[in-house]
Amino acid sequence: MTAPSAETPHAVLESLRAEIGKAVVGQDAAVTGLVVALLCRGHVLLEGVPGVAKTLLVRTLATALELDTKRVQFTPDLMPSDVTGSLVYDTRSAEFSFQPGPVFTHLLIADEINRTPPKTQSSLLEAMEERQVTVDGKPRPLPDPFMVAATQNPVEYEGTYPLPEAQLDRFLLKLTLPLPTRDQEIDVLTRHASGFDPRDLRSAGVRPVATAADLAAAREAVHKVSMAPEVTGYVVDLCRATRDSPSLSLGTSPRGATALLATARAWAWLSGRDYVTPDDVKALALPTLRHRVKLRPEAEMEGITADSVLTGLLARVPVPR
């Protein structure tokens, strides 16, 4: 493992966010979400219409990190073995040997993950949860760190396969990338007019600023962030409120509660504190929980969204003092 830099873990992570900004205009919430997921050993699902820099954002993160990266373009004919690897017969040795797939990397870019059928989507379940892949009954560990950064188009777009609940639950965060504001779009066009090439990030000045050792040091610092019992109770109350909501047919599971606890701690550390406040929980509630709840059909027909339900619960659940 490469030695950590001389900077503090917090300074390194701030440098990482600044480096991503050299190529991606706006999308500050998504950038922060990716950093939070790295700190929590989690995976991220990025959703947005085509052309809002989902893939560029992940590629820039990969360039700014001194980690191995591989990309898989998910298509309708992609097979599970194309992701995880398979046994190949060697005629010279008359034996089968394992050929690892692209999942054996530090950062896997799963591009347009909802363009492939559920069978191939599910091939990532074990890798994301157990950090290993089992082929022919033999578990094969993945590198550390390991993170899946998946992009998807909104489910109402043609040719998409909605991710099943079990797959969605493996993602720590679901980040939505909105269309840019007018000023941001002008900035994008100005950069392109000046010669910016999204296929050549090095020419844009994006350089590796963090190593695996830096990430490990930052994770250790996050583990030291304290959480008062009252704040822990607040997390539980929020998650339990989703199970009682009349607009939801599926509420947040205990896995979602532990995810919210983890992301709130990471956000508190990024904010320069060694303790979690209720505001930290509120800040990460939507990206951590929006994909873990399911709307009732009648609520969807009325135009209600998961975000609006969660926002209402945040306003109603008592906040500890």
mmCIF file of C-alpha atoms in Angstrom, residues 8-265:
data_model
loop_
_atom_site.group_PDB
_atom_site.id
_atom_site.type_symbol
_atom_site.label_atom_id
_atom_site.label_comp_id
_atom_site.label_asym_id
_atom_site.label_seq_id
_atom_site.Cartn_x
_atom_site.Cartn_y
_atom_site.Cartn_z
ATOM 1 C CA THR A 8 -4.173 15.450 7.456
ATOM 2 C CA PRO A 9 -6.914 13.030 6.314
ATOM 3 C CA HIS A 10 -9.419 15.883 6.329
ATOM 4 C CA ALA A 11 -7.191 18.029 4.082
ATOM 5 C CA VAL A 12 -6.702 15.124 1.682
ATOM 6 C CA LEU A 13 -10.448 14.566 1.327
ATOM 7 C CA GLU A 14 -10.996 18.295 0.758
ATOM 8 C CA SER A 15 -8.320 18.184 -1.957
ATOM 9 C CA LEU A 16 -10.170 15.280 -3.545
ATOM 10 C CA ARG A 17 -13.399 17.280 -3.708
ATOM 11 C CA ALA A 18 -11.523 20.242 -5.215
ATOM 12 C CA GLU A 19 -9.859 18.011 -7.812
ATOM 13 C CA ILE A 20 -13.209 16.658 -8.985
ATOM 14 C CA GLY A 21 -14.392 20.241 -9.422
ATOM 15 C CA LYS A 22 -11.775 20.754 -12.142
ATOM 16 C CA ALA A 23 -13.811 18.580 -14.499
ATOM 17 C CA VAL A 24 -17.366 18.590 -13.120
ATOM 18 C CA VAL A 25 -19.331 21.836 -12.835
ATOM 19 C CA GLY A 26 -21.800 21.991 -9.969
ATOM 20 C CA GLN A 27 -23.153 18.673 -8.621
ATOM 21 C CA ASP A 28 -21.582 19.497 -5.240
ATOM 22 C CA ALA A 29 -24.052 17.242 -3.414
ATOM 23 C CA ALA A 30 -23.111 14.270 -5.601
ATOM 24 C CA VAL A 31 -19.393 14.929 -5.117
ATOM 25 C CA THR A 32 -19.851 15.040 -1.343
ATOM 26 C CA GLY A 33 -21.976 11.898 -1.475
ATOM 27 C CA LEU A 34 -19.230 9.982 -3.269
ATOM 28 C CA VAL A 35 -16.704 11.078 -0.643
ATOM 29 C CA VAL A 36 -19.084 10.061 2.165
ATOM 30 C CA ALA A 37 -19.527 6.628 0.563
ATOM 31 C CA LEU A 38 -15.766 6.159 0.357
ATOM 32 C CA LEU A 39 -15.447 6.969 4.051
ATOM 33 C CA CYS A 40 -18.215 4.491 4.937
ATOM 34 C CA ARG A 41 -17.038 1.627 2.690
ATOM 35 C CA GLY A 42 -20.315 1.987 0.820
ATOM 36 C CA HIS A 43 -21.556 1.967 -2.754
ATOM 37 C CA VAL A 44 -23.303 4.744 -4.666
ATOM 38 C CA LEU A 45 -26.122 4.835 -7.202
ATOM 39 C CA LEU A 46 -26.150 7.960 -9.362
ATOM 40 C CA GLU A 47 -29.412 8.752 -11.151
ATOM 41 C CA GLY A 48 -30.077 11.442 -13.702
ATOM 42 C CA VAL A 49 -31.144 12.030 -17.288
ATOM 43 C CA PRO A 50 -28.523 11.422 -19.973
ATOM 44 C CA GLY A 51 -25.918 14.167 -20.242
ATOM 45 C CA VAL A 52 -25.687 15.473 -16.646
ATOM 46 C CA ALA A 53 -22.124 14.141 -16.094
ATOM 47 C CA LYS A 54 -22.906 10.961 -14.136
ATOM 48 C CA THR A 55 -20.163 8.920 -15.765
ATOM 49 C CA LEU A 56 -17.780 11.878 -15.945
ATOM 50 C CA LEU A 57 -18.181 12.429 -12.212
ATOM 51 C CA VAL A 58 -17.207 8.846 -11.384
ATOM 52 C CA ARG A 59 -14.341 8.826 -13.888
ATOM 53 C CA THR A 60 -12.996 12.030 -12.377
ATOM 54 C CA LEU A 61 -13.179 10.532 -8.888
ATOM 55 C CA ALA A 62 -11.235 7.525 -10.163
ATOM 56 C CA THR A 63 -8.566 9.768 -11.690
ATOM 57 C CA ALA A 64 -8.222 11.797 -8.480
ATOM 58 C CA LEU A 65 -7.728 8.587 -6.480
ATOM 59 C CA GLU A 66 -4.601 6.497 -6.839
ATOM 60 C CA LEU A 67 -6.639 3.315 -7.073
ATOM 61 C CA ASP A 68 -7.250 0.634 -9.692
ATOM 62 C CA THR A 69 -10.412 1.346 -11.672
ATOM 63 C CA LYS A 70 -12.441 -0.615 -14.190
ATOM 64 C CA ARG A 71 -15.591 0.260 -16.080
ATOM 65 C CA VAL A 72 -18.412 -1.987 -17.277
ATOM 66 C CA GLN A 73 -20.986 -0.756 -19.759
ATOM 67 C CA PHE A 74 -24.172 -2.594 -18.767
ATOM 68 C CA THR A 75 -26.160 -3.723 -21.803
ATOM 69 C CA PRO A 76 -29.143 -6.084 -22.305
ATOM 70 C CA ASP A 77 -26.868 -8.927 -23.465
ATOM 71 C CA LEU A 78 -24.327 -8.648 -20.620
ATOM 72 C CA MET A 79 -23.907 -11.925 -18.717
ATOM 73 C CA PRO A 80 -23.117 -12.291 -14.968
ATOM 74 C CA SER A 81 -19.786 -13.946 -15.796
ATOM 75 C CA ASP A 82 -18.841 -10.854 -17.825
ATOM 76 C CA VAL A 83 -18.795 -8.994 -14.505
ATOM 77 C CA THR A 84 -17.591 -11.532 -11.950
ATOM 78 C CA GLY A 85 -15.306 -13.729 -14.080
ATOM 79 C CA SER A 86 -15.494 -17.391 -15.024
ATOM 80 C CA LEU A 87 -13.616 -20.683 -15.249
ATOM 81 C CA VAL A 88 -11.735 -21.155 -18.529
ATOM 82 C CA TYR A 89 -10.435 -24.513 -19.749
ATOM 83 C CA ASP A 90 -6.730 -24.547 -20.530
ATOM 84 C CA THR A 91 -6.017 -27.181 -23.190
ATOM 85 C CA ARG A 92 -2.294 -27.218 -22.402
ATOM 86 C CA SER A 93 -2.711 -28.067 -18.720
ATOM 87 C CA ALA A 94 -6.065 -29.838 -19.157
ATOM 88 C CA GLU A 95 -7.371 -27.860 -16.186
ATOM 89 C CA PHE A 96 -9.868 -25.085 -15.531
ATOM 90 C CA SER A 97 -8.428 -21.752 -14.383
ATOM 91 C CA PHE A 98 -10.287 -18.746 -13.033
ATOM 92 C CA GLN A 99 -10.206 -15.603 -15.130
ATOM 93 C CA PRO A 100 -11.242 -12.680 -12.901
ATOM 94 C CA GLY A 101 -13.804 -10.243 -14.233
ATOM 95 C CA PRO A 102 -13.752 -6.450 -13.993
ATOM 96 C CA VAL A 103 -15.307 -6.581 -10.497
ATOM 97 C CA PHE A 104 -11.815 -7.374 -9.178
ATOM 98 C CA THR A 105 -10.754 -3.759 -8.813
ATOM 99 C CA HIS A 106 -10.856 -0.947 -6.247
ATOM 100 C CA LEU A 107 -13.456 1.228 -7.974
ATOM 101 C CA LEU A 108 -15.936 -0.401 -10.342
ATOM 102 C CA ILE A 109 -17.858 1.968 -12.593
ATOM 103 C CA ALA A 110 -21.133 0.207 -13.404
ATOM 104 C CA ASP A 111 -22.351 2.429 -16.212
ATOM 105 C CA GLU A 112 -26.115 2.446 -16.898
ATOM 106 C CA ILE A 113 -26.697 -0.477 -14.551
ATOM 107 C CA ASN A 114 -30.435 -0.494 -15.225
ATOM 108 C CA ARG A 115 -29.874 -1.214 -18.930
ATOM 109 C CA THR A 116 -29.162 -4.874 -18.111
ATOM 110 C CA PRO A 117 -31.696 -7.516 -16.942
ATOM 111 C CA PRO A 118 -32.094 -8.352 -13.226
ATOM 112 C CA LYS A 119 -30.057 -11.578 -13.509
ATOM 113 C CA THR A 120 -26.909 -9.636 -14.378
ATOM 114 C CA GLN A 121 -27.728 -6.834 -11.954
ATOM 115 C CA SER A 122 -27.877 -9.415 -9.174
ATOM 116 C CA SER A 123 -24.397 -10.670 -10.015
ATOM 117 C CA LEU A 124 -23.099 -7.749 -7.956
ATOM 118 C CA LEU A 125 -25.061 -8.619 -4.798
ATOM 119 C CA GLU A 126 -22.401 -10.825 -3.191
ATOM 120 C CA ALA A 127 -19.577 -8.547 -4.288
ATOM 121 C CA MET A 128 -21.206 -5.456 -2.790
ATOM 122 C CA GLU A 129 -22.214 -7.051 0.511
ATOM 123 C CA GLU A 130 -19.592 -9.728 1.214
ATOM 124 C CA ARG A 131 -16.677 -8.148 -0.688
ATOM 125 C CA GLN A 132 -16.092 -11.441 -2.454
ATOM 126 C CA VAL A 133 -17.175 -13.435 -5.502
ATOM 127 C CA THR A 134 -17.964 -17.160 -5.367
ATOM 128 C CA VAL A 135 -17.243 -19.135 -8.538
ATOM 129 C CA ASP A 136 -17.478 -22.923 -8.640
ATOM 130 C CA GLY A 137 -18.076 -22.966 -4.880
ATOM 131 C CA LYS A 138 -14.855 -21.125 -4.063
ATOM 132 C CA PRO A 139 -15.020 -17.619 -2.529
ATOM 133 C CA ARG A 140 -12.547 -15.161 -3.998
ATOM 134 C CA PRO A 141 -11.952 -11.953 -1.998
ATOM 135 C CA LEU A 142 -12.064 -8.559 -3.686
ATOM 136 C CA PRO A 143 -9.413 -5.858 -3.213
ATOM 137 C CA ASP A 144 -9.637 -3.385 -0.352
ATOM 138 C CA PRO A 145 -10.904 -0.727 -0.748
ATOM 139 C CA PHE A 146 -13.741 -1.789 -3.036
ATOM 140 C CA MET A 147 -16.574 0.442 -4.182
ATOM 141 C CA VAL A 148 -19.277 0.178 -6.841
ATOM 142 C CA ALA A 149 -20.265 3.499 -8.350
ATOM 143 C CA ALA A 150 -23.268 2.783 -10.567
ATOM 144 C CA THR A 151 -25.086 5.158 -12.876
ATOM 145 C CA GLN A 152 -28.646 4.763 -14.108
ATOM 146 C CA ASN A 153 -31.232 6.616 -16.129
ATOM 147 C CA PRO A 154 -34.614 7.349 -14.534
ATOM 148 C CA VAL A 155 -36.780 4.221 -14.606
ATOM 149 C CA GLU A 156 -39.413 5.760 -16.825
ATOM 150 C CA TYR A 157 -36.938 5.964 -19.704
ATOM 151 C CA GLU A 158 -37.277 3.373 -22.495
ATOM 152 C CA GLY A 159 -35.152 0.224 -22.309
ATOM 153 C CA THR A 160 -34.526 0.219 -18.557
ATOM 154 C CA TYR A 161 -34.944 -2.551 -15.971
ATOM 155 C CA PRO A 162 -35.777 -1.234 -12.468
ATOM 156 C CA LEU A 163 -33.338 -2.502 -9.860
ATOM 157 C CA PRO A 164 -34.923 -4.992 -7.407
ATOM 158 C CA GLU A 165 -35.247 -3.958 -3.759
ATOM 159 C CA ALA A 166 -32.460 -6.315 -2.644
ATOM 160 C CA GLN A 167 -30.058 -4.706 -5.106
ATOM 161 C CA LEU A 168 -31.068 -1.159 -4.184
ATOM 162 C CA ASP A 169 -30.560 -1.901 -0.496
ATOM 163 C CA ARG A 170 -26.887 -2.701 -1.146
ATOM 164 C CA PHE A 171 -26.253 0.905 -2.175
ATOM 165 C CA LEU A 172 -25.338 3.170 0.713
ATOM 166 C CA LEU A 173 -26.537 6.293 -1.115
ATOM 167 C CA LYS A 174 -28.741 7.136 -4.056
ATOM 168 C CA LEU A 175 -27.711 10.502 -5.455
ATOM 169 C CA THR A 176 -29.831 12.364 -7.981
ATOM 170 C CA LEU A 177 -28.042 14.656 -10.413
ATOM 171 C CA PRO A 178 -30.230 17.586 -11.519
ATOM 172 C CA LEU A 179 -29.879 19.598 -14.689
ATOM 173 C CA PRO A 180 -27.434 22.504 -14.256
ATOM 174 C CA THR A 181 -28.493 26.072 -13.629
ATOM 175 C CA ARG A 182 -28.079 28.628 -16.416
ATOM 176 C CA ASP A 183 -24.794 29.947 -14.984
ATOM 177 C CA GLN A 184 -23.449 26.418 -14.530
ATOM 178 C CA GLU A 185 -24.383 25.500 -18.099
ATOM 179 C CA ILE A 186 -22.602 28.612 -19.370
ATOM 180 C CA ASP A 187 -19.535 27.503 -17.387
ATOM 181 C CA VAL A 188 -19.730 24.034 -18.984
ATOM 182 C CA LEU A 189 -19.899 25.468 -22.497
ATOM 183 C CA THR A 190 -17.102 27.929 -21.758
ATOM 184 C CA ARG A 191 -14.845 25.086 -20.661
ATOM 185 C CA HIS A 192 -15.614 23.094 -23.797
ATOM 186 C CA ALA A 193 -15.000 26.159 -25.971
ATOM 187 C CA SER A 194 -11.599 26.512 -24.278
ATOM 188 C CA GLY A 195 -10.617 22.961 -25.240
ATOM 189 C CA PHE A 196 -11.841 20.827 -22.330
ATOM 190 C CA ASP A 197 -11.992 17.174 -23.378
ATOM 191 C CA PRO A 198 -13.986 14.922 -21.012
ATOM 192 C CA ARG A 199 -12.174 11.903 -22.473
ATOM 193 C CA ASP A 200 -8.785 13.273 -21.390
ATOM 194 C CA LEU A 201 -9.082 14.322 -17.754
ATOM 195 C CA ARG A 202 -5.329 14.699 -17.306
ATOM 196 C CA SER A 203 -5.351 17.561 -19.819
ATOM 197 C CA ALA A 204 -7.940 19.265 -17.589
ATOM 198 C CA GLY A 205 -5.434 19.186 -14.735
ATOM 199 C CA VAL A 206 -7.037 16.342 -12.754
ATOM 200 C CA ARG A 207 -4.306 14.542 -10.815
ATOM 201 C CA PRO A 208 -4.243 11.814 -8.140
ATOM 202 C CA VAL A 209 -4.415 13.524 -4.747
ATOM 203 C CA ALA A 210 -5.337 10.618 -2.448
ATOM 204 C CA THR A 211 -4.114 7.062 -1.968
ATOM 205 C CA ALA A 212 -5.566 3.956 -0.372
ATOM 206 C CA ALA A 213 -3.519 4.760 2.733
ATOM 207 C CA ASP A 214 -5.052 8.251 2.905
ATOM 208 C CA LEU A 215 -8.500 6.714 2.664
ATOM 209 C CA ALA A 216 -7.723 4.206 5.411
ATOM 210 C CA ALA A 217 -6.521 7.011 7.703
ATOM 211 C CA ALA A 218 -9.668 9.030 7.025
ATOM 212 C CA ARG A 219 -11.870 6.024 7.793
ATOM 213 C CA GLU A 220 -10.105 5.549 11.118
ATOM 214 C CA ALA A 221 -10.798 9.191 11.966
ATOM 215 C CA VAL A 222 -14.488 8.790 11.096
ATOM 216 C CA HIS A 223 -14.746 5.790 13.446
ATOM 217 C CA LYS A 224 -13.758 8.089 16.311
ATOM 218 C CA VAL A 225 -16.729 10.413 15.747
ATOM 219 C CA SER A 226 -19.052 10.055 18.733
ATOM 220 C CA MET A 227 -22.828 9.763 18.625
ATOM 221 C CA ALA A 228 -24.972 10.624 21.642
ATOM 222 C CA PRO A 229 -27.744 8.169 22.595
ATOM 223 C CA GLU A 230 -30.333 10.858 21.859
ATOM 224 C CA VAL A 231 -29.079 11.188 18.263
ATOM 225 C CA THR A 232 -29.032 7.413 17.844
ATOM 226 C CA GLY A 233 -32.642 7.373 19.035
ATOM 227 C CA TYR A 234 -33.472 10.093 16.506
ATOM 228 C CA VAL A 235 -32.117 7.912 13.674
ATOM 229 C CA VAL A 236 -34.234 4.985 14.862
ATOM 230 C CA ASP A 237 -37.357 7.161 15.202
ATOM 231 C CA LEU A 238 -36.956 8.452 11.636
ATOM 232 C CA CYS A 239 -36.574 4.975 10.212
ATOM 233 C CA ARG A 240 -39.491 3.591 12.217
ATOM 234 C CA ALA A 241 -41.643 6.501 11.019
ATOM 235 C CA THR A 242 -41.150 5.340 7.418
ATOM 236 C CA ARG A 243 -42.692 1.975 8.346
ATOM 237 C CA ASP A 244 -45.837 3.697 9.647
ATOM 238 C CA SER A 245 -46.247 6.151 6.773
ATOM 239 C CA PRO A 246 -49.572 5.689 4.915
ATOM 240 C CA SER A 247 -47.846 6.666 1.657
ATOM 241 C CA LEU A 248 -45.279 3.863 1.830
ATOM 242 C CA SER A 249 -45.770 0.137 1.305
ATOM 243 C CA LEU A 250 -42.175 -0.556 2.366
ATOM 244 C CA GLY A 251 -40.307 1.338 5.061
ATOM 245 C CA THR A 252 -36.648 1.485 5.979
ATOM 246 C CA SER A 253 -35.099 -1.697 7.392
ATOM 247 C CA PRO A 254 -32.559 -1.811 10.258
ATOM 248 C CA ARG A 255 -29.872 -1.933 7.544
ATOM 249 C CA GLY A 256 -31.081 1.505 6.454
ATOM 250 C CA ALA A 257 -30.838 2.792 10.023
ATOM 251 C CA THR A 258 -27.220 1.629 10.336
ATOM 252 C CA ALA A 259 -26.485 3.222 6.963
ATOM 253 C CA LEU A 260 -27.912 6.558 8.117
ATOM 254 C CA LEU A 261 -25.846 6.378 11.294
ATOM 255 C CA ALA A 262 -22.683 5.760 9.258
ATOM 256 C CA THR A 263 -23.292 8.529 6.721
ATOM 257 C CA ALA A 264 -24.164 11.047 9.444
ATOM 258 C CA ARG A 265 -20.857 10.300 11.191
#
